[in-house]
Amino acid sequence: MLRSATFCAAVLLALPAARAEVTLSGFLQQNTAVNTVTTNPDGRHYKWLEERAQIKLDATGGAWRLLAKGDLAYDHLGRQDEAELREGYVDYTASNWDLRIGRQVITWGVGDLVFVNDVFPKDHEALFAGRPLEYLKRGVDAVKFGAYPEFASLELVLAPNFRESRIPDARRFHLFDPMPAVTDRQTIKPDQGEVGLRIYRDIAGVDAALYLYRGFQRTPAMRPDNMTAPTRITYFYPALSVYGASASGRAGNGVLSVEGAYYDARDDRSGNDFAVPNAQTRLLVGYQIQPLEDLSLGFQYYVEYMHDYGAYRAALPAGFPVDHRWNQTATLRLTQFFQHQTLRLSAYASYNTSNGDYFVNPELRYSFTDKVWGALGANLFGGKRWGQFGQLAEDDNAYLQVRYEF
Amino acid sequence: MKRCWLWLIVGLMLPLQALALTGEEVMKKSQAAFLYPGKDFKARVVMKLINRDGAERIREMTMLRKNAGEAGGEQKYFMYFFQPADVKDMSFMIYKYPAKDDDRWMFIPAINMVKRIAAQDKRSSFVGSDFTYEDVSGRDIDDDSHVIEREEKVGSRDSYVVKSTPKGTDTDFGAKLTWVDKATFLPLKEDQYDRKGALYKQFNADEVAEVKGVPTIVKRTMKNLQTGHRSEVAYLKADYDLGIEDSLFSERFLRQPPRKWVD
């Protein structure tokens, strides 16, 4: 529906487009990720192996703009969705408001790979399979209205259809499954849309923002039809509201960022339905400095607090792994440039002090010319078998990305 | 009566005193002429990064600047990148304060994120070039002591030669000599010496043109003599006093560059 609306708008735009400025750009890319510990559950050696082409059309005429970004890929591991509209939207910009309609990437919050108020869909598989960072984000089909009165800036997002985050494919990744014997599985997506509001402004040199979201969990929860002798598992996306805030500003020699949110589990406010994630408070503190030329360091401390912990423990079936009430994670990012910023060495590490989960991503990226770059990196995981990263312990991989841009 | 004579002598001497500029005054005037002319400024900037072997890389952007008030005061910068392809659509914003660290923001189009970035290191390379942030947006006059060493001609231009020595020890340079045009106060060339006293970076104003009657350096080069790497910068479509709104320097336009100004 929205896609056809975008298409109609594009056709309507074709008229003023006679005077519009049109640019075409894109890239060709090769992406290989190879397992370093063991094969995939389906026996393959590659985590990712594909050639990809992207075409980007950008047309501007007066207050209007059309952007369409589409990918065509050949996946050697046999995935079917080789053609994808990454983004496709129409913008209208007035002096103190604007409108964007169509598939678009939206990023909120201040976290570095830690999401507190960024409730929009991600592609976690892309991150873990050694794909370029831009594939971490999935576009949403939405109308975004921006208003910029004197007192603050506002951004209202209305998405008529829910779009989920992509979780790693069980044929490519070793995932923890508490009920592996049950093969009859179905997924139910919400039949409603979602709405988000962000209000932001500068307060005495600090970037401050408030966030409101009413929608659903992006990753599915699972419910067996019967606890003692389950025959079928249903995946569903529990109703969720998020109320949050963030602030970011200079502190000492660096930038200090603080972000917090309350996750309201609307489907289970008492906390005694074990299938629905309990209400949470999430807090993130980040600090970034540049101690030397072309070197930057970022630290984050992130904590999740589960409300109604007693109800959660009481409802949890026997044999299921037990989450902590407090879940703490520390992350570190190092980025160093060399050779006039054409060579970049970076490393991201995340460690969960509550369950020993870790994720490490070192990467070396080099621009051979202004049009060709390549990156060599690795994804390393570890921790408890049911932890977010621990379950991926056998999925360690090394990757190569090469891109020619035009 | 005697007192009258005294006042007359003092009165006669004052203008002479005022005519002789100090090193600091020359550098203040130079910064005003070089980095502050107009209420605002716009240019398409083409930067060539050339290594010892002659291999070139191109950085191309629109740069917008707006002054908050007098020369030497606060400024806002907005930069939007066209080239190379992997930074295309990136934008960058600086709030520059004379006596404290800048505020800087970056928009990363790949994940559609606006990020505030740490900015205490003003001696860092600007987008990989031989220019530092301070070379682009100015170094606080009070961070160095300035002395006029001599006066000499650069080509046909009469200039002051000012030696600037950092007061602190947090810089990569030990001293620099700047040739400041007596007529326009633009820096015609600059020699930067490292902390051991060896000449290591050379700035040269390759071309000066009048833009709306304002003498403007439209071509410049910064060369690192120790690495043999140099950066050549050309300002195309330079213009002053366009009436750039304050609202431009905001997150809204970082995420969605204003076509009106970015070309």
mmCIF file with all atom_site columns, C-alpha atoms in Angstrom, chain B residues 168-245:
data_model
loop_
_atom_site.group_PDB
_atom_site.id
_atom_site.type_symbol
_atom_site.label_atom_id
_atom_site.label_alt_id
_atom_site.label_comp_id
_atom_site.label_asym_id
_atom_site.label_entity_id
_atom_site.label_seq_id
_atom_site.pdbx_PDB_ins_code
_atom_site.Cartn_x
_atom_site.Cartn_y
_atom_site.Cartn_z
_atom_site.occupancy
_atom_site.B_iso_or_equiv
_atom_site.pdbx_formal_charge
_atom_site.auth_seq_id
_atom_site.auth_comp_id
_atom_site.auth_asym_id
_atom_site.auth_atom_id
_atom_site.pdbx_PDB_model_num
ATOM 1  C CA . GLY B 1 168 ? 51.725 25.732 26.035 1.00 0.00 ? 168 GLY B CA 1
ATOM 2  C CA . THR B 1 169 ? 53.452 22.473 25.156 1.00 0.00 ? 169 THR B CA 1
ATOM 3  C CA . ASP B 1 170 ? 50.467 20.647 23.677 1.00 0.00 ? 170 ASP B CA 1
ATOM 4  C CA . THR B 1 171 ? 51.236 21.390 20.032 1.00 0.00 ? 171 THR B CA 1
ATOM 5  C CA . ASP B 1 172 ? 53.063 19.523 17.307 1.00 0.00 ? 172 ASP B CA 1
ATOM 6  C CA . PHE B 1 173 ? 54.773 22.727 16.182 1.00 0.00 ? 173 PHE B CA 1
ATOM 7  C CA . GLY B 1 174 ? 57.475 24.604 18.055 1.00 0.00 ? 174 GLY B CA 1
ATOM 8  C CA . ALA B 1 175 ? 57.019 27.877 16.193 1.00 0.00 ? 175 ALA B CA 1
ATOM 9  C CA . LYS B 1 176 ? 55.666 29.249 12.963 1.00 0.00 ? 176 LYS B CA 1
ATOM 10 C CA . LEU B 1 177 ? 56.470 32.158 10.729 1.00 0.00 ? 177 LEU B CA 1
ATOM 11 C CA . THR B 1 178 ? 53.632 33.845 8.902  1.00 0.00 ? 178 THR B CA 1
ATOM 12 C CA . TRP B 1 179 ? 54.021 36.287 6.018  1.00 0.00 ? 179 TRP B CA 1
ATOM 13 C CA . VAL B 1 180 ? 51.037 38.633 6.371  1.00 0.00 ? 180 VAL B CA 1
ATOM 14 C CA . ASP B 1 181 ? 50.176 40.929 3.466  1.00 0.00 ? 181 ASP B CA 1
ATOM 15 C CA . LYS B 1 182 ? 50.352 44.558 4.701  1.00 0.00 ? 182 LYS B CA 1
ATOM 16 C CA . ALA B 1 183 ? 47.505 45.630 2.432  1.00 0.00 ? 183 ALA B CA 1
ATOM 17 C CA . THR B 1 184 ? 44.985 42.780 2.770  1.00 0.00 ? 184 THR B CA 1
ATOM 18 C CA . PHE B 1 185 ? 46.280 41.108 5.978  1.00 0.00 ? 185 PHE B CA 1
ATOM 19 C CA . LEU B 1 186 ? 45.894 37.721 4.308  1.00 0.00 ? 186 LEU B CA 1
ATOM 20 C CA . PRO B 1 187 ? 48.559 35.143 5.154  1.00 0.00 ? 187 PRO B CA 1
ATOM 21 C CA . LEU B 1 188 ? 50.586 34.735 1.961  1.00 0.00 ? 188 LEU B CA 1
ATOM 22 C CA . LYS B 1 189 ? 52.688 31.922 3.309  1.00 0.00 ? 189 LYS B CA 1
ATOM 23 C CA . GLU B 1 190 ? 53.498 30.189 6.530  1.00 0.00 ? 190 GLU B CA 1
ATOM 24 C CA . ASP B 1 191 ? 56.392 28.009 7.683  1.00 0.00 ? 191 ASP B CA 1
ATOM 25 C CA . GLN B 1 192 ? 55.720 25.651 10.573 1.00 0.00 ? 192 GLN B CA 1
ATOM 26 C CA . TYR B 1 193 ? 58.683 24.306 12.521 1.00 0.00 ? 193 TYR B CA 1
ATOM 27 C CA . ASP B 1 194 ? 58.456 21.152 14.594 1.00 0.00 ? 194 ASP B CA 1
ATOM 28 C CA . ARG B 1 195 ? 59.398 21.061 18.243 1.00 0.00 ? 195 ARG B CA 1
ATOM 29 C CA . LYS B 1 196 ? 63.020 20.288 17.347 1.00 0.00 ? 196 LYS B CA 1
ATOM 30 C CA . GLY B 1 197 ? 63.194 23.388 15.175 1.00 0.00 ? 197 GLY B CA 1
ATOM 31 C CA . ALA B 1 198 ? 63.114 21.657 11.786 1.00 0.00 ? 198 ALA B CA 1
ATOM 32 C CA . LEU B 1 199 ? 60.880 23.096 9.072  1.00 0.00 ? 199 LEU B CA 1
ATOM 33 C CA . TYR B 1 200 ? 58.132 20.562 8.462  1.00 0.00 ? 200 TYR B CA 1
ATOM 34 C CA . LYS B 1 201 ? 54.990 22.178 7.086  1.00 0.00 ? 201 LYS B CA 1
ATOM 35 C CA . GLN B 1 202 ? 54.572 24.942 4.552  1.00 0.00 ? 202 GLN B CA 1
ATOM 36 C CA . PHE B 1 203 ? 51.413 26.830 3.725  1.00 0.00 ? 203 PHE B CA 1
ATOM 37 C CA . ASN B 1 204 ? 51.137 28.860 0.583  1.00 0.00 ? 204 ASN B CA 1
ATOM 38 C CA . ALA B 1 205 ? 48.344 31.120 -0.681 1.00 0.00 ? 205 ALA B CA 1
ATOM 39 C CA . ASP B 1 206 ? 48.477 30.200 -4.374 1.00 0.00 ? 206 ASP B CA 1
ATOM 40 C CA . GLU B 1 207 ? 45.763 32.526 -5.615 1.00 0.00 ? 207 GLU B CA 1
ATOM 41 C CA . VAL B 1 208 ? 43.974 35.520 -4.150 1.00 0.00 ? 208 VAL B CA 1
ATOM 42 C CA . ALA B 1 209 ? 40.805 36.798 -5.832 1.00 0.00 ? 209 ALA B CA 1
ATOM 43 C CA . GLU B 1 210 ? 38.282 39.502 -4.981 1.00 0.00 ? 210 GLU B CA 1
ATOM 44 C CA . VAL B 1 211 ? 34.906 38.059 -4.032 1.00 0.00 ? 211 VAL B CA 1
ATOM 45 C CA . LYS B 1 212 ? 32.259 40.780 -3.573 1.00 0.00 ? 212 LYS B CA 1
ATOM 46 C CA . GLY B 1 213 ? 35.194 43.158 -3.111 1.00 0.00 ? 213 GLY B CA 1
ATOM 47 C CA . VAL B 1 214 ? 36.766 41.021 -0.385 1.00 0.00 ? 214 VAL B CA 1
ATOM 48 C CA . PRO B 1 215 ? 40.282 39.700 -1.076 1.00 0.00 ? 215 PRO B CA 1
ATOM 49 C CA . THR B 1 216 ? 39.953 35.938 -0.617 1.00 0.00 ? 216 THR B CA 1
ATOM 50 C CA . ILE B 1 217 ? 42.462 33.111 -0.851 1.00 0.00 ? 217 ILE B CA 1
ATOM 51 C CA . VAL B 1 218 ? 40.803 30.831 -3.406 1.00 0.00 ? 218 VAL B CA 1
ATOM 52 C CA . LYS B 1 219 ? 43.712 28.425 -3.869 1.00 0.00 ? 219 LYS B CA 1
ATOM 53 C CA . ARG B 1 220 ? 46.057 27.224 -1.187 1.00 0.00 ? 220 ARG B CA 1
ATOM 54 C CA . THR B 1 221 ? 48.518 24.431 -0.533 1.00 0.00 ? 221 THR B CA 1
ATOM 55 C CA . MET B 1 222 ? 49.753 22.795 2.637  1.00 0.00 ? 222 MET B CA 1
ATOM 56 C CA . LYS B 1 223 ? 52.827 20.671 2.235  1.00 0.00 ? 223 LYS B CA 1
ATOM 57 C CA . ASN B 1 224 ? 54.367 18.312 4.752  1.00 0.00 ? 224 ASN B CA 1
ATOM 58 C CA . LEU B 1 225 ? 58.091 18.414 4.003  1.00 0.00 ? 225 LEU B CA 1
ATOM 59 C CA . GLN B 1 226 ? 58.841 15.410 6.180  1.00 0.00 ? 226 GLN B CA 1
ATOM 60 C CA . THR B 1 227 ? 56.427 13.033 4.418  1.00 0.00 ? 227 THR B CA 1
ATOM 61 C CA . GLY B 1 228 ? 56.365 14.673 0.988  1.00 0.00 ? 228 GLY B CA 1
ATOM 62 C CA . HIS B 1 229 ? 52.561 14.670 1.150  1.00 0.00 ? 229 HIS B CA 1
ATOM 63 C CA . ARG B 1 230 ? 50.670 17.796 0.175  1.00 0.00 ? 230 ARG B CA 1
ATOM 64 C CA . SER B 1 231 ? 47.084 19.021 0.043  1.00 0.00 ? 231 SER B CA 1
ATOM 65 C CA . GLU B 1 232 ? 45.862 21.506 -2.542 1.00 0.00 ? 232 GLU B CA 1
ATOM 66 C CA . VAL B 1 233 ? 42.591 23.276 -1.939 1.00 0.00 ? 233 VAL B CA 1
ATOM 67 C CA . ALA B 1 234 ? 40.504 25.285 -4.373 1.00 0.00 ? 234 ALA B CA 1
ATOM 68 C CA . TYR B 1 235 ? 37.441 27.335 -3.387 1.00 0.00 ? 235 TYR B CA 1
ATOM 69 C CA . LEU B 1 236 ? 34.911 27.381 -6.201 1.00 0.00 ? 236 LEU B CA 1
ATOM 70 C CA . LYS B 1 237 ? 31.755 29.505 -6.234 1.00 0.00 ? 237 LYS B CA 1
ATOM 71 C CA . ALA B 1 238 ? 32.963 31.402 -3.166 1.00 0.00 ? 238 ALA B CA 1
ATOM 72 C CA . ASP B 1 239 ? 30.496 34.011 -1.960 1.00 0.00 ? 239 ASP B CA 1
ATOM 73 C CA . TYR B 1 240 ? 29.812 36.261 1.045  1.00 0.00 ? 240 TYR B CA 1
ATOM 74 C CA . ASP B 1 241 ? 26.791 37.726 2.827  1.00 0.00 ? 241 ASP B CA 1
ATOM 75 C CA . LEU B 1 242 ? 24.173 35.337 1.485  1.00 0.00 ? 242 LEU B CA 1
ATOM 76 C CA . GLY B 1 243 ? 21.873 35.567 4.485  1.00 0.00 ? 243 GLY B CA 1
ATOM 77 C CA . ILE B 1 244 ? 22.405 31.992 5.699  1.00 0.00 ? 244 ILE B CA 1
ATOM 78 C CA . GLU B 1 245 ? 19.900 31.369 8.477  1.00 0.00 ? 245 GLU B CA 1
#
